[in-house]
PDB file of C-alpha atoms in Angstrom:
ATOM      1  CA  MET G  13      99.927 141.101 131.674  1.00  0.00           C
ATOM      2  CA  SER G  14     101.407 144.650 132.035  1.00  0.00           C
ATOM      3  CA  ASP G  15     101.188 147.168 129.210  1.00  0.00           C
ATOM      4  CA  ARG G  16     104.921 146.770 128.542  1.00  0.00           C
ATOM      5  CA  ASN G  17     104.799 142.972 128.497  1.00  0.00           C
ATOM      6  CA  GLU G  18     101.734 143.093 126.271  1.00  0.00           C
ATOM      7  CA  ALA G  19     103.537 145.406 123.842  1.00  0.00           C
ATOM      8  CA  ASP G  20     106.529 143.065 123.816  1.00  0.00           C
ATOM      9  CA  ALA G  21     104.280 140.069 123.115  1.00  0.00           C
ATOM     10  CA  LEU G  22     102.777 141.856 120.124  1.00  0.00           C
ATOM     11  CA  SER G  23     106.141 142.950 118.675  1.00  0.00           C
ATOM     12  CA  CYS G  24     107.832 139.542 118.637  1.00  0.00           C
ATOM     13  CA  CYS G  25     106.935 135.928 117.833  1.00  0.00           C
ATOM     14  CA  ALA G  26     105.453 134.249 120.916  1.00  0.00           C
ATOM     15  CA  SER G  27     107.207 131.002 120.015  1.00  0.00           C
ATOM     16  CA  CYS G  28     110.739 131.771 118.802  1.00  0.00           C
ATOM     17  CA  GLY G  29     110.996 135.371 120.054  1.00  0.00           C
ATOM     18  CA  ILE G  30     112.079 136.887 116.767  1.00  0.00           C
ATOM     19  CA  THR G  31     111.168 140.559 116.417  1.00  0.00           C
ATOM     20  CA  GLY G  32     108.914 141.671 113.634  1.00  0.00           C
ATOM     21  CA  GLY G  33     110.168 144.085 111.008  1.00  0.00           C
ATOM     22  CA  ASP G  34     110.183 144.897 107.332  1.00  0.00           C
ATOM     23  CA  ASP G  35     111.499 141.432 106.448  1.00  0.00           C
ATOM     24  CA  ILE G  36     109.507 139.500 109.070  1.00  0.00           C
ATOM     25  CA  LYS G  37     105.752 139.948 109.144  1.00  0.00           C
ATOM     26  CA  LEU G  38     104.068 138.783 112.356  1.00  0.00           C
ATOM     27  CA  LYS G  39     100.504 137.521 112.248  1.00  0.00           C
ATOM     28  CA  ASN G  40      97.997 137.601 115.113  1.00  0.00           C
ATOM     29  CA  CYS G  41      96.468 134.579 116.773  1.00  0.00           C
ATOM     30  CA  THR G  42      93.094 135.258 115.183  1.00  0.00           C
ATOM     31  CA  ALA G  43      91.227 133.576 118.035  1.00  0.00           C
ATOM     32  CA  CYS G  44      92.399 135.801 120.895  1.00  0.00           C
ATOM     33  CA  TYR G  45      94.695 138.518 119.423  1.00  0.00           C
ATOM     34  CA  LEU G  46      96.928 138.234 122.502  1.00  0.00           C
ATOM     35  CA  VAL G  47     100.066 137.065 120.688  1.00  0.00           C
ATOM     36  CA  LYS G  48     101.707 137.024 117.256  1.00  0.00           C
ATOM     37  CA  TYR G  49     103.678 134.476 115.279  1.00  0.00           C
ATOM     38  CA  CYS G  50     106.219 134.626 112.488  1.00  0.00           C
ATOM     39  CA  SER G  51     105.083 131.376 110.908  1.00  0.00           C
ATOM     40  CA  LEU G  52     102.459 128.646 111.020  1.00  0.00           C
ATOM     41  CA  GLU G  53     105.074 126.267 112.401  1.00  0.00           C
ATOM     42  CA  CYS G  54     105.768 128.560 115.357  1.00  0.00           C
ATOM     43  CA  GLN G  55     102.045 128.861 115.999  1.00  0.00           C
ATOM     44  CA  LYS G  56     101.676 125.062 116.080  1.00  0.00           C
ATOM     45  CA  ASN G  57     104.702 124.657 118.364  1.00  0.00           C
ATOM     46  CA  HIS G  58     103.406 127.273 120.802  1.00  0.00           C
ATOM     47  CA  ARG G  59      99.853 125.939 120.840  1.00  0.00           C
ATOM     48  CA  PRO G  60     100.204 123.727 123.978  1.00  0.00           C
ATOM     49  CA  LYS G  61     101.495 126.687 126.026  1.00  0.00           C
ATOM     50  CA  HIS G  62      99.040 129.196 124.609  1.00  0.00           C
ATOM     51  CA  LYS G  63      95.886 127.053 124.536  1.00  0.00           C
ATOM     52  CA  ARG G  64      94.548 127.878 128.023  1.00  0.00           C
ATOM     53  CA  ALA G  65      95.104 131.647 127.765  1.00  0.00           C
ATOM     54  CA  CYS G  66      93.668 131.623 124.251  1.00  0.00           C
ATOM     55  CA  LYS G  67      90.464 129.888 125.317  1.00  0.00           C
ATOM     56  CA  LYS G  68      90.050 132.231 128.272  1.00  0.00           C
ATOM     57  CA  ARG G  69      90.435 135.312 126.088  1.00  0.00           C
ATOM     58  CA  MET G  70      88.098 133.866 123.443  1.00  0.00           C
ATOM     59  CA  ALA G  71      85.426 133.439 126.119  1.00  0.00           C
ATOM     60  CA  GLU G  72      85.974 137.027 127.279  1.00  0.00           C
ATOM     61  CA  LEU G  73      85.685 138.378 123.738  1.00  0.00           C
ATOM     62  CA  ARG G  74      82.554 136.318 123.155  1.00  0.00           C
ATOM     63  CA  ASP G  75      80.955 137.696 126.321  1.00  0.00           C
ATOM     64  CA  GLU G  76      81.870 141.260 125.334  1.00  0.00           C
ATOM     65  CA  LEU G  77      79.975 140.714 122.106  1.00  0.00           C
ATOM     66  CA  LEU G  78      77.135 138.734 123.669  1.00  0.00           C
ATOM     67  CA  PHE G  79      76.361 141.187 126.473  1.00  0.00           C
ATOM     68  CA  LYS G  80      76.551 144.347 124.396  1.00  0.00           C
ATOM     69  CA  GLN G  81      73.222 146.177 124.434  1.00  0.00           C
ATOM     70  CA  PRO G  82      71.793 146.332 120.865  1.00  0.00           C
ATOM     71  CA  GLU G  83      70.532 149.722 119.755  1.00  0.00           C
ATOM     72  CA  SER G  84      67.259 148.168 118.601  1.00  0.00           C
ATOM     73  CA  THR G  85      65.562 144.840 118.051  1.00  0.00           C
ATOM     74  CA  HIS G  86      66.389 142.750 114.994  1.00  0.00           C
ATOM     75  CA  LEU G  87      63.125 143.968 113.434  1.00  0.00           C
ATOM     76  CA  GLY G  88      64.304 147.547 113.030  1.00  0.00           C
ATOM     77  CA  ASP G  89      61.903 150.224 111.781  1.00  0.00           C
ATOM     78  CA  CYS G  90      58.828 150.029 109.587  1.00  0.00           C
ATOM     79  CA  PRO G  91      60.136 151.006 106.122  1.00  0.00           C
ATOM     80  CA  ILE G  92      57.151 153.306 105.551  1.00  0.00           C
ATOM     81  CA  CYS G  93      56.591 155.302 108.752  1.00  0.00           C
ATOM     82  CA  MET G  94      60.177 154.742 110.015  1.00  0.00           C
ATOM     83  CA  ILE G  95      58.967 154.050 113.573  1.00  0.00           C
ATOM     84  CA  PRO G  96      60.453 151.035 115.423  1.00  0.00           C
ATOM     85  CA  LEU G  97      58.476 147.861 114.800  1.00  0.00           C
ATOM     86  CA  PRO G  98      56.762 146.253 117.820  1.00  0.00           C
ATOM     87  CA  ILE G  99      58.059 142.912 119.131  1.00  0.00           C
ATOM     88  CA  ASP G 100      54.545 141.463 118.933  1.00  0.00           C
ATOM     89  CA  ARG G 101      54.483 140.004 115.404  1.00  0.00           C
ATOM     90  CA  GLY G 102      50.693 140.105 115.496  1.00  0.00           C
ATOM     91  CA  LYS G 103      51.066 143.866 115.063  1.00  0.00           C
ATOM     92  CA  THR G 104      53.057 143.592 111.844  1.00  0.00           C
ATOM     93  CA  THR G 105      52.727 141.989 108.402  1.00  0.00           C
ATOM     94  CA  THR G 106      55.575 140.500 106.366  1.00  0.00           C
ATOM     95  CA  MET G 107      54.983 141.023 102.646  1.00  0.00           C
ATOM     96  CA  ASN G 108      55.711 138.035 100.376  1.00  0.00           C
ATOM     97  CA  CYS G 109      56.378 140.274  97.404  1.00  0.00           C
ATOM     98  CA  CYS G 110      59.285 142.318  98.808  1.00  0.00           C
ATOM     99  CA  SER G 111      59.955 140.672 102.217  1.00  0.00           C
ATOM    100  CA  LYS G 112      59.396 143.969 104.011  1.00  0.00           C
ATOM    101  CA  ILE G 113      57.874 143.939 107.502  1.00  0.00           C
ATOM    102  CA  ILE G 114      55.122 146.570 107.617  1.00  0.00           C
ATOM    103  CA  CYS G 115      53.498 147.794 110.827  1.00  0.00           C
ATOM    104  CA  ASN G 116      49.742 147.333 111.069  1.00  0.00           C
ATOM    105  CA  GLY G 117      49.322 151.091 111.152  1.00  0.00           C
ATOM    106  CA  CYS G 118      50.766 151.522 107.664  1.00  0.00           C
ATOM    107  CA  PHE G 119      49.061 148.354 106.426  1.00  0.00           C
ATOM    108  CA  HIS G 120      45.671 149.605 107.649  1.00  0.00           C
ATOM    109  CA  ALA G 121      46.259 153.082 106.198  1.00  0.00           C
ATOM    110  CA  ASN G 122      47.059 151.489 102.845  1.00  0.00           C
ATOM    111  CA  GLU G 123      43.839 149.443 102.978  1.00  0.00           C
ATOM    112  CA  ARG G 124      41.844 152.623 103.557  1.00  0.00           C
ATOM    113  CA  ILE G 125      43.411 154.168 100.441  1.00  0.00           C
ATOM    114  CA  VAL G 126      43.221 151.252  98.001  1.00  0.00           C
ATOM    115  CA  GLY G 127      40.114 149.621  99.466  1.00  0.00           C
ATOM    116  CA  ALA G 128      39.795 145.867  99.274  1.00  0.00           C
ATOM    117  CA  LEU G 129      42.732 145.532  96.854  1.00  0.00           C
ATOM    118  CA  LYS G 130      45.636 143.629  98.415  1.00  0.00           C
ATOM    119  CA  GLN G 131      48.273 145.982  97.116  1.00  0.00           C
ATOM    120  CA  CYS G 132      51.600 145.974  98.978  1.00  0.00           C
ATOM    121  CA  PRO G 133      52.002 149.237 100.927  1.00  0.00           C
ATOM    122  CA  PHE G 134      55.728 149.280 100.118  1.00  0.00           C
ATOM    123  CA  CYS G 135      56.433 147.946  96.597  1.00  0.00           C
ATOM    124  CA  ARG G 136      52.839 148.245  95.275  1.00  0.00           C
ATOM    125  CA  PHE G 137      52.808 144.675  93.986  1.00  0.00           C
ATOM    126  CA  GLU G 138      49.251 143.439  93.671  1.00  0.00           C
ATOM    127  CA  PRO G 139      48.847 139.623  93.469  1.00  0.00           C
ATOM    128  CA  SER G 140      45.759 138.246  91.744  1.00  0.00           C
ATOM    129  CA  THR G 141      46.139 134.604  92.798  1.00  0.00           C
ATOM    130  CA  ASP G 142      48.062 132.394  95.212  1.00  0.00           C
ATOM    131  CA  LYS G 143      50.208 131.423  92.233  1.00  0.00           C
ATOM    132  CA  ASP G 144      51.270 135.055  91.872  1.00  0.00           C
ATOM    133  CA  ILE G 145      52.339 135.111  95.510  1.00  0.00           C
ATOM    134  CA  TYR G 146      54.295 131.867  95.151  1.00  0.00           C
ATOM    135  CA  GLU G 147      56.049 133.061  91.991  1.00  0.00           C
ATOM    136  CA  GLN G 148      57.012 136.323  93.666  1.00  0.00           C
ATOM    137  CA  THR G 149      58.398 134.411  96.654  1.00  0.00           C
ATOM    138  CA  MET G 150      60.507 132.255  94.333  1.00  0.00           C
ATOM    139  CA  LYS G 151      61.836 135.413  92.678  1.00  0.00           C
ATOM    140  CA  ARG G 152      62.896 136.710  96.070  1.00  0.00           C
ATOM    141  CA  ILE G 153      64.625 133.412  96.864  1.00  0.00           C
ATOM    142  CA  LYS G 154      66.485 133.453  93.535  1.00  0.00           C
ATOM    143  CA  ALA G 155      67.623 136.970  94.440  1.00  0.00           C
ATOM    144  CA  ASN G 156      69.179 135.527  97.636  1.00  0.00           C
ATOM    145  CA  ASP G 157      66.640 137.152  99.929  1.00  0.00           C
ATOM    146  CA  PRO G 158      67.195 135.592 103.401  1.00  0.00           C
ATOM    147  CA  VAL G 159      63.739 136.598 104.651  1.00  0.00           C
ATOM    148  CA  ALA G 160      62.074 134.794 101.750  1.00  0.00           C
ATOM    149  CA  MET G 161      64.238 131.730 102.433  1.00  0.00           C
ATOM    150  CA  ARG G 162      63.341 131.724 106.112  1.00  0.00           C
ATOM    151  CA  ARG G 163      59.658 132.083 105.314  1.00  0.00           C
ATOM    152  CA  GLU G 164      59.914 129.182 102.872  1.00  0.00           C
ATOM    153  CA  GLY G 165      61.502 127.204 105.702  1.00  0.00           C
ATOM    154  CA  THR G 166      58.600 128.070 107.974  1.00  0.00           C
ATOM    155  CA  GLU G 167      56.114 126.982 105.296  1.00  0.00           C
ATOM    156  CA  ASN G 168      57.838 123.598 105.214  1.00  0.00           C
ATOM    157  CA  TYR G 169      58.008 123.464 109.002  1.00  0.00           C
ATOM    158  CA  PHE G 170      54.241 123.772 109.370  1.00  0.00           C
ATOM    159  CA  LYS G 171      53.808 121.037 106.765  1.00  0.00           C
ATOM    160  CA  GLY G 172      55.943 118.774 108.961  1.00  0.00           C
ATOM    161  CA  ASN G 173      58.848 118.781 106.507  1.00  0.00           C
ATOM    162  CA  TYR G 174      61.530 119.560 109.086  1.00  0.00           C
ATOM    163  CA  ILE G 175      64.478 118.510 106.911  1.00  0.00           C
ATOM    164  CA  SER G 176      63.509 121.013 104.246  1.00  0.00           C
ATOM    165  CA  ALA G 177      62.858 123.665 106.912  1.00  0.00           C
ATOM    166  CA  LEU G 178      66.356 123.054 108.271  1.00  0.00           C
ATOM    167  CA  LYS G 179      67.835 123.531 104.795  1.00  0.00           C
ATOM    168  CA  TRP G 180      66.081 126.857 104.223  1.00  0.00           C
ATOM    169  CA  TYR G 181      66.862 128.155 107.706  1.00  0.00           C
ATOM    170  CA  ASN G 182      70.553 127.338 107.241  1.00  0.00           C
ATOM    171  CA  LYS G 183      70.584 129.188 103.926  1.00  0.00           C
ATOM    172  CA  ALA G 184      68.946 132.215 105.548  1.00  0.00           C
ATOM    173  CA  VAL G 185      71.465 132.130 108.402  1.00  0.00           C
ATOM    174  CA  GLU G 186      74.344 132.137 105.923  1.00  0.00           C
ATOM    175  CA  LEU G 187      72.910 135.373 104.524  1.00  0.00           C
ATOM    176  CA  GLY G 188      72.616 136.966 107.982  1.00  0.00           C
ATOM    177  CA  ASP G 189      68.966 136.470 108.902  1.00  0.00           C
ATOM    178  CA  VAL G 190      68.601 136.801 112.684  1.00  0.00           C
ATOM    179  CA  ASP G 191      65.164 135.192 112.879  1.00  0.00           C
ATOM    180  CA  ALA G 192      66.509 132.089 111.108  1.00  0.00           C
ATOM    181  CA  HIS G 193      68.964 131.573 113.980  1.00  0.00           C
ATOM    182  CA  TYR G 194      66.006 131.593 116.358  1.00  0.00           C
ATOM    183  CA  LYS G 195      64.146 129.088 114.184  1.00  0.00           C
ATOM    184  CA  LEU G 196      67.171 126.772 114.061  1.00  0.00           C
ATOM    185  CA  ALA G 197      67.476 126.891 117.842  1.00  0.00           C
ATOM    186  CA  ALA G 198      63.889 125.654 118.064  1.00  0.00           C
ATOM    187  CA  LEU G 199      64.657 122.713 115.763  1.00  0.00           C
ATOM    188  CA  TYR G 200      67.652 121.674 117.876  1.00  0.00           C
ATOM    189  CA  HIS G 201      65.627 122.116 121.062  1.00  0.00           C
ATOM    190  CA  GLN G 202      62.701 120.009 119.860  1.00  0.00           C
ATOM    191  CA  ALA G 203      64.788 117.504 117.842  1.00  0.00           C
ATOM    192  CA  GLN G 204      62.834 118.203 114.659  1.00  0.00           C
ATOM    193  CA  GLY G 205      64.782 117.200 111.562  1.00  0.00           C
ATOM    194  CA  VAL G 206      67.950 117.008 113.650  1.00  0.00           C
ATOM    195  CA  GLU G 207      69.171 115.322 116.828  1.00  0.00           C
ATOM    196  CA  LYS G 208      68.520 117.252 119.996  1.00  0.00           C
ATOM    197  CA  ASP G 209      71.600 119.394 120.627  1.00  0.00           C
ATOM    198  CA  ARG G 210      71.784 121.847 123.522  1.00  0.00           C
ATOM    199  CA  GLU G 211      75.118 123.310 122.403  1.00  0.00           C
ATOM    200  CA  LYS G 212      73.823 124.175 118.938  1.00  0.00           C
ATOM    201  CA  LYS G 213      70.571 125.497 120.404  1.00  0.00           C
ATOM    202  CA  ILE G 214      72.524 127.862 122.667  1.00  0.00           C
ATOM    203  CA  HIS G 215      74.778 128.909 119.795  1.00  0.00           C
ATOM    204  CA  HIS G 216      71.837 129.927 117.610  1.00  0.00           C
ATOM    205  CA  TRP G 217      70.092 131.689 120.498  1.00  0.00           C
ATOM    206  CA  GLU G 218      73.297 133.623 121.138  1.00  0.00           C
ATOM    207  CA  GLU G 219      73.668 134.615 117.483  1.00  0.00           C
ATOM    208  CA  ALA G 220      70.043 135.750 117.421  1.00  0.00           C
ATOM    209  CA  ALA G 221      70.477 137.663 120.697  1.00  0.00           C
ATOM    210  CA  ILE G 222      73.577 139.427 119.385  1.00  0.00           C
ATOM    211  CA  GLY G 223      71.489 140.463 116.389  1.00  0.00           C
ATOM    212  CA  GLY G 224      68.875 142.030 118.677  1.00  0.00           C
ATOM    213  CA  HIS G 225      66.323 139.200 119.022  1.00  0.00           C
ATOM    214  CA  PRO G 226      64.699 139.867 122.435  1.00  0.00           C
ATOM    215  CA  ILE G 227      62.961 136.483 122.770  1.00  0.00           C
ATOM    216  CA  ALA G 228      66.177 134.582 122.047  1.00  0.00           C
ATOM    217  CA  ARG G 229      67.868 136.819 124.630  1.00  0.00           C
ATOM    218  CA  HIS G 230      65.174 136.060 127.194  1.00  0.00           C
ATOM    219  CA  ASN G 231      65.508 132.330 126.513  1.00  0.00           C
ATOM    220  CA  LEU G 232      69.239 132.580 127.202  1.00  0.00           C
ATOM    221  CA  GLY G 233      68.402 134.233 130.512  1.00  0.00           C
ATOM    222  CA  CYS G 234      66.079 131.366 131.410  1.00  0.00           C
ATOM    223  CA  GLU G 235      68.754 128.850 130.402  1.00  0.00           C
ATOM    224  CA  GLU G 236      71.394 130.561 132.567  1.00  0.00           C
ATOM    225  CA  TRP G 237      68.940 130.799 135.453  1.00  0.00           C
ATOM    226  CA  GLY G 238      68.242 127.092 135.215  1.00  0.00           C
ATOM    227  CA  SER G 239      71.993 126.424 135.326  1.00  0.00           C
ATOM    228  CA  GLY G 240      72.415 128.553 138.444  1.00  0.00           C
ATOM    229  CA  ASN G 241      74.223 131.400 136.660  1.00  0.00           C
ATOM    230  CA  ILE G 242      72.086 134.161 138.158  1.00  0.00           C
ATOM    231  CA  GLU G 243      74.365 137.071 137.265  1.00  0.00           C
ATOM    232  CA  ARG G 244      74.462 136.114 133.592  1.00  0.00           C
ATOM    233  CA  ALA G 245      70.716 135.476 133.589  1.00  0.00           C
ATOM    234  CA  VAL G 246      70.027 138.948 134.985  1.00  0.00           C
ATOM    235  CA  LYS G 247      72.246 140.504 132.298  1.00  0.00           C
ATOM    236  CA  HIS G 248      70.246 138.771 129.577  1.00  0.00           C
ATOM    237  CA  PHE G 249      66.908 139.751 131.112  1.00  0.00           C
ATOM    238  CA  THR G 250      68.055 143.362 131.435  1.00  0.00           C
ATOM    239  CA  ILE G 251      69.127 143.614 127.786  1.00  0.00           C
ATOM    240  CA  ALA G 252      65.849 142.081 126.562  1.00  0.00           C
ATOM    241  CA  ALA G 253      63.826 144.329 128.884  1.00  0.00           C
ATOM    242  CA  ASN G 254      65.674 147.370 127.534  1.00  0.00           C
ATOM    243  CA  LEU G 255      64.492 146.332 124.064  1.00  0.00           C
ATOM    244  CA  GLY G 256      60.889 146.351 125.289  1.00  0.00           C
ATOM    245  CA  TYR G 257      60.274 142.651 125.964  1.00  0.00           C
ATOM    246  CA  ASP G 258      57.557 142.285 128.616  1.00  0.00           C
ATOM    247  CA  GLU G 259      58.505 138.792 129.841  1.00  0.00           C
ATOM    248  CA  SER G 260      62.018 139.958 130.674  1.00  0.00           C
ATOM    249  CA  ILE G 261      60.816 142.884 132.767  1.00  0.00           C
ATOM    250  CA  LYS G 262      58.629 140.403 134.674  1.00  0.00           C
ATOM    251  CA  ALA G 263      61.674 138.179 135.195  1.00  0.00           C
ATOM    252  CA  LEU G 264      63.630 141.146 136.566  1.00  0.00           C
ATOM    253  CA  MET G 265      60.805 141.917 138.991  1.00  0.00           C
ATOM    254  CA  ASP G 266      60.915 138.326 140.232  1.00  0.00           C
ATOM    255  CA  ASN G 267      64.679 138.576 140.638  1.00  0.00           C
ATOM    256  CA  PHE G 268      64.255 141.846 142.533  1.00  0.00           C
ATOM    257  CA  THR G 269      61.851 140.102 144.912  1.00  0.00           C
ATOM    258  CA  ASP G 270      64.414 137.320 145.389  1.00  0.00           C
ATOM    259  CA  GLY G 271      67.165 139.842 146.104  1.00  0.00           C
ATOM    260  CA  PHE G 272      69.188 139.355 142.905  1.00  0.00           C
ATOM    261  CA  VAL G 273      68.410 142.761 141.356  1.00  0.00           C
ATOM    262  CA  SER G 274      68.855 146.098 143.108  1.00  0.00           C
ATOM    263  CA  LYS G 275      66.110 148.697 143.324  1.00  0.00           C
ATOM    264  CA  ASP G 276      68.108 151.154 141.198  1.00  0.00           C
ATOM    265  CA  ASP G 277      68.828 148.560 138.499  1.00  0.00           C
ATOM    266  CA  LEU G 278      65.170 147.540 138.334  1.00  0.00           C
ATOM    267  CA  ALA G 279      64.087 151.192 138.103  1.00  0.00           C
ATOM    268  CA  ALA G 280      66.534 151.801 135.252  1.00  0.00           C
ATOM    269  CA  ALA G 281      65.277 148.717 133.415  1.00  0.00           C
ATOM    270  CA  LEU G 282      61.650 149.789 133.881  1.00  0.00           C
ATOM    271  CA  ARG G 283      62.407 153.217 132.390  1.00  0.00           C
ATOM    272  CA  ALA G 284      64.282 151.745 129.428  1.00  0.00           C
ATOM    273  CA  HIS G 285      61.548 149.166 128.837  1.00  0.00           C
ATOM    274  CA  GLN G 286      58.799 151.787 128.832  1.00  0.00           C
ATOM    275  CA  ALA G 287      60.811 154.035 126.510  1.00  0.00           C
ATOM    276  CA  ALA G 288      61.283 151.146 124.064  1.00  0.00           C
ATOM    277  CA  VAL G 289      57.564 150.317 124.141  1.00  0.00           C
ATOM    278  CA  ASP G 290      56.544 153.968 123.737  1.00  0.00           C
ATOM    279  CA  ALA G 291      58.874 154.321 120.739  1.00  0.00           C
ATOM    280  CA  THR G 292      56.766 151.772 118.839  1.00  0.00           C
ATOM    281  CA  LYS G 293      53.508 153.677 119.324  1.00  0.00           C
ATOM    282  CA  SER G 294      51.801 156.078 116.946  1.00  0.00           C
ATOM    283  CA  PRO G 295      48.243 157.373 116.389  1.00  0.00           C
ATOM    284  CA  GLN G 296      48.114 155.435 113.116  1.00  0.00           C
ATOM    285  CA  ARG G 297      49.027 152.162 114.851  1.00  0.00           C
ATOM    286  CA  GLU G 298      46.517 152.808 117.625  1.00  0.00           C
ATOM    287  CA  ALA G 299      43.810 153.366 115.004  1.00  0.00           C
ATOM    288  CA  ALA G 300      44.757 150.049 113.361  1.00  0.00           C
ATOM    289  CA  GLU G 301      44.549 148.251 116.720  1.00  0.00           C
ATOM    290  CA  GLU G 302      41.104 149.721 117.380  1.00  0.00           C
ATOM    291  CA  TYR G 303      39.934 148.763 113.886  1.00  0.00           C
ATOM    292  CA  ASN G 304      41.198 145.173 114.312  1.00  0.00           C
ATOM    293  CA  ARG G 305      39.607 144.953 117.767  1.00  0.00           C
ATOM    294  CA  ILE G 306      36.220 145.982 116.394  1.00  0.00           C
ATOM    295  CA  ARG G 307      36.522 143.563 113.468  1.00  0.00           C
ATOM    296  CA  ARG G 308      37.404 140.659 115.827  1.00  0.00           C
ATOM    297  CA  ASN G 309      34.363 141.448 117.921  1.00  0.00           C
ATOM    298  CA  GLY G 310      32.120 141.369 114.857  1.00  0.00           C
ATOM    299  CA  GLY G 311      31.639 145.096 114.679  1.00  0.00           C
TER     300      GLY G 311
END
């Protein structure tokens, strides 16, 4: 569609052709934004003619959103040291009391200050019993904390109560929790508490990927690869690699060997991957890793 034709389409009703003005307010097709209508009746009448173009544009808009490179992972920064959190969740701790994700560096530094006391490095809550922890979690849930809801879902998941896990994950998703989308995708993939549903699995992976979840993004790449959509798979792997996900950089290397990724594109991804990984490092976190290594080895 030319610029002039596009302007004409947006200044008059796509069905009856009436021009918009002070007395006639035109409303967009909210699915594609390609055309406008003067009434709901005109929109319904024009639907058979517009349906194909609308679906095509919807797919294009979805891909624009899906393949946009996030500035960071869904984890964001540690709220104490303000350094990006590592993807490896073994290097972080989620606090039940305030739902904050703390890097091991800050957690270890806090332990050195307060000793054996299990005081939260962020909100300074200090539980005495498991009951205290549970009551604090319930307070967070009543305050509509999506992280607390997702964690409650995970508690139920590991108890084998998949229906309850599904309920909590859905509540967390409604409040914008990215990780809950990833958890729901797993339920639909494994048919736990729900019927196996590939379409819903993909939808939740996509929502998580848009939110910056690198593992969900990598899984989408694997799914596209398995379906023979190499170009889309490479795009997903590249975005996840740029966020610092190791498995995706390995996938890009394999695709380079197979001739699907150019040398320049692989080099750019390697640089971005290393920069993302380096951004999560600090002397404090390295000290925590060394301390944990010694403790695991019985030192």
